[in-house]
Coordinates of C-alpha atoms in Angstrom, one line a residue:
X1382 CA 0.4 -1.7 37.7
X1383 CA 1.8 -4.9 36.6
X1384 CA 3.3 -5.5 33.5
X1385 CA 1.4 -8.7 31.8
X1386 CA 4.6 -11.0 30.8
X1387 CA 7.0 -8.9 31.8
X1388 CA 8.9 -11.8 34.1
X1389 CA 9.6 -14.0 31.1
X1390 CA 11.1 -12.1 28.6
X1391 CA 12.6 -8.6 27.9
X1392 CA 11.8 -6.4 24.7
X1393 CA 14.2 -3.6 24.7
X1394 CA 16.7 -4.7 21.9
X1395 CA 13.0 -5.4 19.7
X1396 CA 11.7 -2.6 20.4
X1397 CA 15.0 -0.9 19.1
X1398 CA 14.6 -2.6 15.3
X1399 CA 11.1 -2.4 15.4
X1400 CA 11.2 1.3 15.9
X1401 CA 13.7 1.9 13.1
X1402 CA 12.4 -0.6 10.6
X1403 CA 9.0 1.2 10.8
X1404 CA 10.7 4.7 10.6
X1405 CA 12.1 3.5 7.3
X1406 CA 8.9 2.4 6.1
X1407 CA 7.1 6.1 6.9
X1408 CA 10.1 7.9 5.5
X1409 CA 9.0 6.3 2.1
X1410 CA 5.1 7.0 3.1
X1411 CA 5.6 10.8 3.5
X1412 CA 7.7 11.0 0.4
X1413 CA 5.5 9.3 -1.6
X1414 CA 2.7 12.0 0.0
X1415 CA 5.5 14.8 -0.8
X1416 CA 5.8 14.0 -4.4
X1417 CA 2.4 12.6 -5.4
X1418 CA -0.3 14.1 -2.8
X1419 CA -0.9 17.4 -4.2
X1420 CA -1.1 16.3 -7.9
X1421 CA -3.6 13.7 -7.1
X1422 CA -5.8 14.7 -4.7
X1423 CA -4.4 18.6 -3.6
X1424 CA -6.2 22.1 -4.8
X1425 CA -5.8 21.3 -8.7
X1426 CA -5.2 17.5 -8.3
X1427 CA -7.5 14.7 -10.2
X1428 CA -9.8 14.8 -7.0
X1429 CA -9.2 18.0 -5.9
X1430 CA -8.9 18.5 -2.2
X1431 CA -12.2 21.0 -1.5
X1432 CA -14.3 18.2 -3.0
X1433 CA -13.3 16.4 0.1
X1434 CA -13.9 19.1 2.8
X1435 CA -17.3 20.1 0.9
X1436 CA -18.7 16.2 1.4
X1437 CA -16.7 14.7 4.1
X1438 CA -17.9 15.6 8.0
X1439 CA -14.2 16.4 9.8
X1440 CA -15.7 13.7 12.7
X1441 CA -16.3 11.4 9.9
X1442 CA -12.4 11.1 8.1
X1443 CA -10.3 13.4 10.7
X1444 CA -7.4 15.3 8.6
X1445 CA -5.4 18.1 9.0
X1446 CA -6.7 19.1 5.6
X1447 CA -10.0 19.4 6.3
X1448 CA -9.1 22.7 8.5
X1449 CA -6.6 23.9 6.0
X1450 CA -7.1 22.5 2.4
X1451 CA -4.2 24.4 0.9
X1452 CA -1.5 22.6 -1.1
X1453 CA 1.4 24.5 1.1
X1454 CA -0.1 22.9 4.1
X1455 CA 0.1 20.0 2.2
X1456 CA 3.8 20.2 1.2
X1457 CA 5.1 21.0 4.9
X1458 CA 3.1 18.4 6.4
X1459 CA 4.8 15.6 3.8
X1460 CA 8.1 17.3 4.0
X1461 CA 7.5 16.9 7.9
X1462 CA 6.7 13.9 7.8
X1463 CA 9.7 12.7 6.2
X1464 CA 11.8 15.1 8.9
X1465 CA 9.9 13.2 11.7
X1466 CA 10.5 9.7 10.3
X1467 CA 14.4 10.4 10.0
X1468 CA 14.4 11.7 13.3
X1469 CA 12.5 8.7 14.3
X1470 CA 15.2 6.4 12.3
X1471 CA 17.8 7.8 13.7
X1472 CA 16.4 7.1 17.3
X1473 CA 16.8 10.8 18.0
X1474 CA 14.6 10.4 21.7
X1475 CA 17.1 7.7 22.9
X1476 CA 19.3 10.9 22.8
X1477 CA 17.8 12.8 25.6
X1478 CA 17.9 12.1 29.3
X1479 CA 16.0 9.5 30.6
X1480 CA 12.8 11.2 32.3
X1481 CA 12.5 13.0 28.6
X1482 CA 13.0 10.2 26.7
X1483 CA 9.7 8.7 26.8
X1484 CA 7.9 12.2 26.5
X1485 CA 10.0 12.6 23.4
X1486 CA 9.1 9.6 22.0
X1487 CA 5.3 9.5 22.0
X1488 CA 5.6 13.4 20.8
X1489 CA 7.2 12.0 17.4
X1490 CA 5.2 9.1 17.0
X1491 CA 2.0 10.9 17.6
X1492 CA 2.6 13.7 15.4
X1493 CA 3.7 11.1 12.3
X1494 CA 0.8 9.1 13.2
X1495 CA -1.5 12.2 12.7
X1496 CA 0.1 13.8 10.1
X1497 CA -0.4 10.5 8.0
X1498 CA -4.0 10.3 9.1
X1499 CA -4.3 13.8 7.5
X1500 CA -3.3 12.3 3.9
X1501 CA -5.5 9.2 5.0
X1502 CA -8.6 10.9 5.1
X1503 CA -7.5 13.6 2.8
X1504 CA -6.9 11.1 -0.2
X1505 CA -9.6 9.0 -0.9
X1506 CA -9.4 6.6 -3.8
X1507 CA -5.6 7.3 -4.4
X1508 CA -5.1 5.8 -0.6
X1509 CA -7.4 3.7 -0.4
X1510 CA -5.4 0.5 0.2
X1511 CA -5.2 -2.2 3.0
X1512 CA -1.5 -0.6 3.9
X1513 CA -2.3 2.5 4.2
X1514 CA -5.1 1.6 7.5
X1515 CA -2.4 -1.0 8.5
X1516 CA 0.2 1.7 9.0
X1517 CA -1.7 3.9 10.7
X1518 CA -2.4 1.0 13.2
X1519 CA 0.8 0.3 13.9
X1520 CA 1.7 3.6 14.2
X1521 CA -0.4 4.7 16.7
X1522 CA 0.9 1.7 18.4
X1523 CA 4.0 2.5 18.2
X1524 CA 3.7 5.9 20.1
X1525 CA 3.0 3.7 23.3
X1526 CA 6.4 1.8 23.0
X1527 CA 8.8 4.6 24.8
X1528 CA 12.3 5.3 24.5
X1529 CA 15.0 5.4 26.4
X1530 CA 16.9 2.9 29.0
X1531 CA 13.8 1.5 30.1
X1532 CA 12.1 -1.6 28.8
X1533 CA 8.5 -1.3 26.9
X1534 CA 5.2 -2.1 27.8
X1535 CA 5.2 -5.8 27.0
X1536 CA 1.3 -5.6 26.1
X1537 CA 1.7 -3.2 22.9
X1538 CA 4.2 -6.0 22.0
X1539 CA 1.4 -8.4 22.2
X1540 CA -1.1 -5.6 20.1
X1541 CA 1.3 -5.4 17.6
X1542 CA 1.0 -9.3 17.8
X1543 CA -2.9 -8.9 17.4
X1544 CA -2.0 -6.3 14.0
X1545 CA 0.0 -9.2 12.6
X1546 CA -2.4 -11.8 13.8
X1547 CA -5.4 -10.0 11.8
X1548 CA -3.0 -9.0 8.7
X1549 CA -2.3 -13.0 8.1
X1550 CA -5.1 -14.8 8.9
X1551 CA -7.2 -12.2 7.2
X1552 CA -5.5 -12.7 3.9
X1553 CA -5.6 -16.7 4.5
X1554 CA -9.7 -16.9 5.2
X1555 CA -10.5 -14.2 2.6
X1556 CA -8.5 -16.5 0.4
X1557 CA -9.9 -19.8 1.0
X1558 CA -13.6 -17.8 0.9
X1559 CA -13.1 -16.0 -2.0
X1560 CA -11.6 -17.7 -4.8
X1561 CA -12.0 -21.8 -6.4
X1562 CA -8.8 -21.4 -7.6
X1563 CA -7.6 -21.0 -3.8
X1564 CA -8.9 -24.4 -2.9
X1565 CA -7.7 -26.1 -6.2
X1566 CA -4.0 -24.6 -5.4
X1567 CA -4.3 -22.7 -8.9
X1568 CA -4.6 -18.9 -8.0
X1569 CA -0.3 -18.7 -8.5
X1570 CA -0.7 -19.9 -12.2
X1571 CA -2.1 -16.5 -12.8
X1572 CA -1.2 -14.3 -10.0
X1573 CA 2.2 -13.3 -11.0
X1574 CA 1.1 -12.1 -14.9
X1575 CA -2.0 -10.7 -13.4
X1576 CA -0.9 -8.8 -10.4
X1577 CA -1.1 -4.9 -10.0
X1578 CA 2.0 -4.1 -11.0
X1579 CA 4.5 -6.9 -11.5
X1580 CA 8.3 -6.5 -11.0
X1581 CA 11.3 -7.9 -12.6
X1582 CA 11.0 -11.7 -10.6
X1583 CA 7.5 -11.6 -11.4
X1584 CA 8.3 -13.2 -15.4
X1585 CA 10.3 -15.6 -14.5
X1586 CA 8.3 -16.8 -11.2
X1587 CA 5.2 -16.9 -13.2
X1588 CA 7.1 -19.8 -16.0
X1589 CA 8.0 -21.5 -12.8
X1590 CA 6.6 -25.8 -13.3
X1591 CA 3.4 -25.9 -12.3
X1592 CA 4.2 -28.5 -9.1
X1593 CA 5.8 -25.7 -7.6
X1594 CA 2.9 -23.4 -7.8
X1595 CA 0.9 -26.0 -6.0
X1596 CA 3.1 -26.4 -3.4
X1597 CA 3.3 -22.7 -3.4
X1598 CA -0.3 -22.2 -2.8
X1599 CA -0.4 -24.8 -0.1
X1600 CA 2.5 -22.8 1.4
X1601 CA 0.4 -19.9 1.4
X1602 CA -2.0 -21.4 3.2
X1603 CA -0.1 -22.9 6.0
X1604 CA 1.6 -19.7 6.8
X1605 CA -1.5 -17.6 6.4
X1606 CA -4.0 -19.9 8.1
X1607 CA -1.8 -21.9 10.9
X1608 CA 1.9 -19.9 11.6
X1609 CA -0.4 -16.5 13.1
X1610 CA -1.1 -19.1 16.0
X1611 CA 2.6 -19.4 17.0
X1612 CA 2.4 -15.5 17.3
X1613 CA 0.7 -15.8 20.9
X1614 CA 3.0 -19.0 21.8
X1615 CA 5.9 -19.0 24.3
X1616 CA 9.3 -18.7 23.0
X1617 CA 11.0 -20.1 20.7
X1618 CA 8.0 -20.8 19.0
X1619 CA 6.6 -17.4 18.7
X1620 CA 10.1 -16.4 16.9
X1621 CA 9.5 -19.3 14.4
X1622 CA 6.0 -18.2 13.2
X1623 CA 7.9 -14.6 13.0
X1624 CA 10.6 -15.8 11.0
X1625 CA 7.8 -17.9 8.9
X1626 CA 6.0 -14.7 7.9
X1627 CA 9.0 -12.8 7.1
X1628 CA 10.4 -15.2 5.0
X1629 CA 7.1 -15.1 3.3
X1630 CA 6.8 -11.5 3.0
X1631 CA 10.5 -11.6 1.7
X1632 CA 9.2 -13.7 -1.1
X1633 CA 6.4 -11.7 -2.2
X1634 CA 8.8 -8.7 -2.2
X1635 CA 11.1 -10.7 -4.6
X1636 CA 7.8 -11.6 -6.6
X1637 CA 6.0 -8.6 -7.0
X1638 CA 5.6 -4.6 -6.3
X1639 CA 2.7 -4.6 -3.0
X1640 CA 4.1 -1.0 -2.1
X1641 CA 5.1 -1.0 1.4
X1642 CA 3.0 -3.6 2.7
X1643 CA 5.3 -6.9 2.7
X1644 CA 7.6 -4.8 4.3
X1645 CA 5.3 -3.4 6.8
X1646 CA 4.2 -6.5 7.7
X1647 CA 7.9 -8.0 8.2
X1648 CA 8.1 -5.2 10.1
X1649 CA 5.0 -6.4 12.7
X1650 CA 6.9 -9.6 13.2
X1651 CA 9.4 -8.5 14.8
X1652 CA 7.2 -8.0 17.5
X1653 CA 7.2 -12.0 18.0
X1654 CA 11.1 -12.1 18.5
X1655 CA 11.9 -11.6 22.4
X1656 CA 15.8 -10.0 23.6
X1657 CA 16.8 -13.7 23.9
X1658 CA 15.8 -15.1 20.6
X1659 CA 17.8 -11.9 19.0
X1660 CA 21.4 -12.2 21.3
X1661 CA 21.0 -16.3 20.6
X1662 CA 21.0 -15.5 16.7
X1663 CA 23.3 -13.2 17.1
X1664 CA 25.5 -15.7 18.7
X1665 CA 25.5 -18.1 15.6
X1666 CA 27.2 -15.4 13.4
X1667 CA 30.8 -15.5 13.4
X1668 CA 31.9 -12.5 15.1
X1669 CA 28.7 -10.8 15.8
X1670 CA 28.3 -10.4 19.7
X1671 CA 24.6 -8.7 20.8
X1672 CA 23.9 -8.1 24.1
X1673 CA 20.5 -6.4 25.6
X1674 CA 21.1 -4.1 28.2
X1675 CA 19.3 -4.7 31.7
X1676 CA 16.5 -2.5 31.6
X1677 CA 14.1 -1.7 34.4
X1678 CA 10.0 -1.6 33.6
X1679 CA 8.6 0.9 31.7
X1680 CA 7.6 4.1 33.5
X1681 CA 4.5 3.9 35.4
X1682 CA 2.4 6.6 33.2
X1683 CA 3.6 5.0 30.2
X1684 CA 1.8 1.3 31.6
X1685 CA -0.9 2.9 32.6
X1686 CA -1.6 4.5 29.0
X1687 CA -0.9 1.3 27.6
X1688 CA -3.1 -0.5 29.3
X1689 CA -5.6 2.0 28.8
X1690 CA -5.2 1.3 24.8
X1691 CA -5.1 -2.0 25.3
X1692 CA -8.8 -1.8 26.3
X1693 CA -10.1 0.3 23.3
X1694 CA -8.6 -2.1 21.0
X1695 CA -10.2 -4.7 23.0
X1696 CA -13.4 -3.0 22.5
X1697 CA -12.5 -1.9 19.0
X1698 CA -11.9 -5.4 18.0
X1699 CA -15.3 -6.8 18.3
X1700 CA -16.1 -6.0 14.9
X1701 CA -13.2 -6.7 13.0
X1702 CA -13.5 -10.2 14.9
X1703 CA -17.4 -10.4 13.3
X1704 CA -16.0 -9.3 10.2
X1705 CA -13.3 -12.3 10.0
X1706 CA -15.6 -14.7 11.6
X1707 CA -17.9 -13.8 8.9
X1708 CA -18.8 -15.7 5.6
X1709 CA -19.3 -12.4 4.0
X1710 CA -16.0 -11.3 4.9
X1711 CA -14.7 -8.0 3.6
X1712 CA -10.6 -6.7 2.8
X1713 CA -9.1 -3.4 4.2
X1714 CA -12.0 -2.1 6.1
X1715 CA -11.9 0.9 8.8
X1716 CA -14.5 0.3 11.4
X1717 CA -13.8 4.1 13.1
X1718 CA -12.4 7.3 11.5
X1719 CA -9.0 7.1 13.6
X1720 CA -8.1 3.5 11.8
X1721 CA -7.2 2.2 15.0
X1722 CA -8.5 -1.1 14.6
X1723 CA -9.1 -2.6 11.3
X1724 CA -9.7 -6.0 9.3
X1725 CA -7.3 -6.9 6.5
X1726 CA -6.9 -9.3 3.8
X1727 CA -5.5 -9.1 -0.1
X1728 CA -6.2 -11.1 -3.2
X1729 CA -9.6 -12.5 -2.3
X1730 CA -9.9 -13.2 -5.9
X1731 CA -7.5 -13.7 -8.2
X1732 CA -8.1 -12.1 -11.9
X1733 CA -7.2 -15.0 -15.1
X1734 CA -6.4 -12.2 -17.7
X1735 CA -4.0 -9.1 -17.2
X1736 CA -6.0 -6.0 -18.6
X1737 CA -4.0 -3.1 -19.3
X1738 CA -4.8 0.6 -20.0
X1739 CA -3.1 2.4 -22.6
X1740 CA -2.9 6.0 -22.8
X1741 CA -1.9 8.0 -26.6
X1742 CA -2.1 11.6 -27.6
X1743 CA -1.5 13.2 -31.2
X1744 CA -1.8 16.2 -33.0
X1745 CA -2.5 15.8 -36.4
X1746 CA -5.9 17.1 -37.5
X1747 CA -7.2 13.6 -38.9
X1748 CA -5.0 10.9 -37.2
X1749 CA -4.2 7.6 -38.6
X1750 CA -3.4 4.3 -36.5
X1751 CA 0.0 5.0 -37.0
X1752 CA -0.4 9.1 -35.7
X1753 CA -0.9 8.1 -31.8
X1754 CA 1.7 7.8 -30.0
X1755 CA 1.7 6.3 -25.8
X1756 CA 2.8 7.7 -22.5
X1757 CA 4.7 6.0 -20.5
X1758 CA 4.0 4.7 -17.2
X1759 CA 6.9 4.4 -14.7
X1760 CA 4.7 0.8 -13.4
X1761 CA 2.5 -0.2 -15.4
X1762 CA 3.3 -1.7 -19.1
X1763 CA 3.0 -0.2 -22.0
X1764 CA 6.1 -1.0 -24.4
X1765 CA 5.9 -4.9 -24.6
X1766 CA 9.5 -5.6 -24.7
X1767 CA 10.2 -2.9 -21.1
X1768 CA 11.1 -5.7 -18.5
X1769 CA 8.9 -5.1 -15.0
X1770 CA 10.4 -2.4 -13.0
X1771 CA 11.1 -2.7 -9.1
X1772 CA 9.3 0.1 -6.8
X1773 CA 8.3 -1.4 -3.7
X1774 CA 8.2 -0.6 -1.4
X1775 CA 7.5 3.0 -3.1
X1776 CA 3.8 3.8 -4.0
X1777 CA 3.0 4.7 -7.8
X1778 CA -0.7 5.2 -6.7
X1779 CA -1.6 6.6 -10.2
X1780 CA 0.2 3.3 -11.5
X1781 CA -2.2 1.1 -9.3
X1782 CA -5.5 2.5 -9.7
X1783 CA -4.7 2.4 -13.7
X1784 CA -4.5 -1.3 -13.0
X1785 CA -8.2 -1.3 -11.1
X1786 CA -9.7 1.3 -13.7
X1787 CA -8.5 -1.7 -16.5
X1788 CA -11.0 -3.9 -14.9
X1789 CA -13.6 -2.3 -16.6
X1790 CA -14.6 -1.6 -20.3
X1791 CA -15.5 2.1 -19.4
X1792 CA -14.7 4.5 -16.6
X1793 CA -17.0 3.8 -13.9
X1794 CA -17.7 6.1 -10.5
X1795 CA -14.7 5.3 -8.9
X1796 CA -12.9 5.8 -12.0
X1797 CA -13.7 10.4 -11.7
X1798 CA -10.1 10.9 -12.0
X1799 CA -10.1 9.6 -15.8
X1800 CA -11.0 12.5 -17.5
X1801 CA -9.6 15.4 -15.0
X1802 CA -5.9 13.1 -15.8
X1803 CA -6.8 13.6 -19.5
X1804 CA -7.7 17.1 -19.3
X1805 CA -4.1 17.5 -18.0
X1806 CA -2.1 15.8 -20.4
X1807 CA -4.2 18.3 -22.9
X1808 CA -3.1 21.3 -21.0
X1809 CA 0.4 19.9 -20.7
X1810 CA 0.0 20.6 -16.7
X1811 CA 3.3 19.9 -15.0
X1812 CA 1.4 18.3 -11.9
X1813 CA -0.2 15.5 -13.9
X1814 CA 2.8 14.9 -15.9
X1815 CA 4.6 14.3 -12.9
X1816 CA 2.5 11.0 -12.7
X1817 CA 3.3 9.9 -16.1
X1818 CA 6.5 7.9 -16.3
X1819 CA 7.6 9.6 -19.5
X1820 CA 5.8 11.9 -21.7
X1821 CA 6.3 12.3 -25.5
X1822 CA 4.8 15.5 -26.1
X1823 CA 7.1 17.5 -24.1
X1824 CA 6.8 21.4 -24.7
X1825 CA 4.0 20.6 -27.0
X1826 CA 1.1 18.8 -25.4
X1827 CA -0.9 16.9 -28.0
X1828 CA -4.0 18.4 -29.6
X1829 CA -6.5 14.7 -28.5
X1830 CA -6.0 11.9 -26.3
X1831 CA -7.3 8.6 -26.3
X1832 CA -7.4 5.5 -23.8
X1833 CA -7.2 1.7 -24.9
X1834 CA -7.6 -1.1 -23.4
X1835 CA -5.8 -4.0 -24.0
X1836 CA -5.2 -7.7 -22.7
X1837 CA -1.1 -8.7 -21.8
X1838 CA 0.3 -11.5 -21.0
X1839 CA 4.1 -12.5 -20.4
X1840 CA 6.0 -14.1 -22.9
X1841 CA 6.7 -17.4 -23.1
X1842 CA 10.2 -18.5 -22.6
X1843 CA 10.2 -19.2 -26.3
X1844 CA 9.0 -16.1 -27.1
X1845 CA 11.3 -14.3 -25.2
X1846 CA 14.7 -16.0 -26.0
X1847 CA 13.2 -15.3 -30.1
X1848 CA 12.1 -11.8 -29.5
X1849 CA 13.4 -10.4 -26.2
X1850 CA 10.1 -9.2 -25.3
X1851 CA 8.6 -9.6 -21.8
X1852 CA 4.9 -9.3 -22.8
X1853 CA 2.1 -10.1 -25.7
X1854 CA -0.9 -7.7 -26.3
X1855 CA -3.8 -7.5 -27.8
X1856 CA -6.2 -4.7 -28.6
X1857 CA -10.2 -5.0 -26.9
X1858 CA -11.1 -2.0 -27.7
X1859 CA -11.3 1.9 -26.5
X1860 CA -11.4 2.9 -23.0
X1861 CA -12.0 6.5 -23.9
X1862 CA -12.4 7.8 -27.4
X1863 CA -10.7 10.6 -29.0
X1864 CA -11.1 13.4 -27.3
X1865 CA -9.4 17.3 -27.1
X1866 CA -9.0 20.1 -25.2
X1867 CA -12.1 22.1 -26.9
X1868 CA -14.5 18.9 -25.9
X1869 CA -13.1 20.0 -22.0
X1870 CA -14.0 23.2 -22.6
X1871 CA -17.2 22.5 -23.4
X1872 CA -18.0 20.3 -20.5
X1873 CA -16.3 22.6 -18.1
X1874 CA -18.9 25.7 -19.5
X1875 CA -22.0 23.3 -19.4
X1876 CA -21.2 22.6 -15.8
X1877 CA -20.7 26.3 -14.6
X1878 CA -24.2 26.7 -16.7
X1879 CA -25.6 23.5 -14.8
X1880 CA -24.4 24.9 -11.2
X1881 CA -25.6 28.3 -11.8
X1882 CA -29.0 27.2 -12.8
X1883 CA -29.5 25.3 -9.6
X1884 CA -28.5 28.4 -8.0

């Protein structure tokens, strides 16, 4: 079978990076399953993991889970995961002779692929994010690339192409649909004090003139909108739009904590480099020398398979073309229970105030102002003069969905894990606190818990230089009122009473 392209450029040397770039990316996926899965959403989490088997079809969210909802499954898988991924990293098939190579190779990218589907499916809310869909896809791309002396399929180069393709312009149209502030070139003069979870750059970005968050926005939409058409473009120009979209990516990492996925999607566009745009940069470093090795065609089976998946994401893609096509476009959406094709897009709409939830426990019997003292959170702010930490690309998925939950003035239905969270720090439960950045009632959990919500904003530069804070706040009102471990009680009896009646 031919291979599409295959007589104009070579791909072994890209493959090579791309491979171990996006093993580094799902060695920090699986340990941030390892250390936050089974508190969130395992069997005691803040969903807990047989609500999902009892109303979730396994032909509807696939997950290893599903057949075994146990949290020691749920440890080994993670902790395999991250095995797998090293493995993977340290290009562990190119090891093994060359008819096992390729065998080897799809063997440990289909196994991370489906072990990550597992916590996919498995989480819910708490992985609910564009990157998490855009990993898989890749990933299961990835199991089609081989190993070994031979070259790869050219045509998963040009899927992963098709990934990146629908990752940028995604985010450009959702952009330009979404928001006024996105046509006006505005949106920046917020994003940076609004954003999830901001990082250390993200202060001083935001107090950037004004000028250049006009020309930033414009940027935005340049490389969004018009570089993902160099992606499909002969060579060098298919390397430009990559280095474009990496450069961009850099800067959002610089700007701001978007877990893994400005690094996933650098990661993508490396698939737009060829073996002769990476030997001729290599050549302008003083004494680097690169050299790809002649490589013959990828092994029969392997083009033959790759084809084949070529065609179900052809016929996969229909809708996530509809859905980008569409003036009601929606972000982040799976269109089949495998993820294998999906539509992306991020900051449709971009929020003018930052809201901010702030947790505080006590235990005196009739607590003043001055008797509640905060937790901690290791991403979101709560002590206004604690300068932005930098996480990405690790996921604090508590850390996030505190920022979505602050949207609101009240807990809403996506908003379940609120109270089971609160219930923990009550009980002091070591699982819980392992979400909390730092707990001040340690070996003696507090006797009520409250939530508040507040609006932040950064500090001027005047403000800053006079106080050394990072961020004003003030109080809206309360998220959750007082509550304690006895009002739990309660509600925990009530529904046993409540489900034993309908029985």
């Amino acid at each position: 079978m031919p291979d599409a392209f295959a007589w104009t450029e070579s791909y072994w040397l890209v493959r090579l990076v791309f491979q171990r770039a996006l093993a580094v990316v799902y060695v920090v996926a699986f340990l941030v399953a390892a250390r936050q899965f089974r508190a969130l959403a395992g069997e005691e989490g803040l969903l807990p993991l047989d609500e999902y088997v009892d109303r979730t079809a396994f032909r509807e969210r696939p997950s290893l889970f599903h057949l075994f909802p146990d949290d020691r499954v749920v440890g080994a898988a993670a902790w395999t995961g991250v095995a797998l991924a090293v493995c993977a990293l340290l290009g562990v098939p190119y090891w093994l002779p060359d008819p096992y190579a390729v065998p080897a190779s799809m063997l440990l990218w289909g196994a991370m692929w489906a072990l990550y589907l597992s916590f996919v499916n498995a989480g819910r809310v708490f992985y609910g994010y564009g990157w998490e869909s855009m990993l898989l896809e890749t990933g299961f791309l990835a199991v089609f690339l081989g190993a070994g002396p031979s070259g790869p399929p050219v045509v998963v180069m040009w899927l992963l192409k098709w990934v990146l393709f629908r990752n940028m312009f995604g985010a450009g149209l959702i952009k330009i649909r979404g928001d006024n502030c996105w046509r006006e070139l505005t949106c920046l003069d917020y994003h940076y004090e609004t954003q999830p979870m901001p990082n250390p750059g993200s202060w001083y970005v935001h107090h950037l003139p004004e000028r250049f968050h006009r020309l930033e926005a414009l940027g935005n939409h340049v490389v969004e909108l018009a570089v993902p058409f160099l992606f499909f473009a002969p060579q060098p120009y298919a390397a430009i739009g990559g280095v474009a979209t990496i450069a961009f990516q850099l800067w959002l990492m610089v700007s701001g904590n978007f877990s893994w996925l400005n690094a996933l999607s650098a990661v993508q566009a490396i698939a737009t480099f060829s073996d002769g745009v990476l030997t001729g940069a290599a050549s302008l470093l003083p004494g680097v020398s690169l050299a790809a090795p002649t490589v013959a065609p990828a092994p029969l089976p392997l083009r033959i398979a790759a084809w084949l998946v070529a065609l179900v994401v052809l016929a996969l893609s229909v809708k996530p073309v509809k859905n980008l096509l569409s003036e009601s476009q929606a972000m982040n959406t799976s269109f089949d229970p495998l993820s294998l094709v999906n539509t992306y897009g991020a900051f449709g709409s971009v929020t003018r105030e930052r809201y901010q939830l702030v947790v505080e426990g006590t235990n005196a019997a009739d607590p003043a102002e001055g008797d509640w003292t905060a937790y901690e959170f290791a991403g979101q702010p709560v002590r206004t003069d604690e300068r932005p930490p930098q996480w990405a690309p690790y996921h604090l998925r508590l850390d996030w969905q505190l920022w979505f939950a602050a949207m609101r003035p009240r807990p809403g239905p996506r908003q379940r894990w609120v109270a089971p969270f609160l219930a923990g720090l009550l009980n002091g439960d070591e699982a819980t606190l392992s979400l909390v950045g730092e707990n001040p009632f340690d070996g003696d959990p507090p006797e009520r818990v409250r939530v508040l919500r507040y609006r932040y904003r950064f500090t001027t530069p005047e403000e800053r230089a006079e106080t050394g804070e990072w961020w004003r706040r003030e109080r809206l009102g309360t998220y959750v009122a007082p509550v304690s471990g006895e009002a739990f009680e309660r509600e925990e009896r009530r529904a046993i009473r409540g489900s034993r009646a309908v029985q």
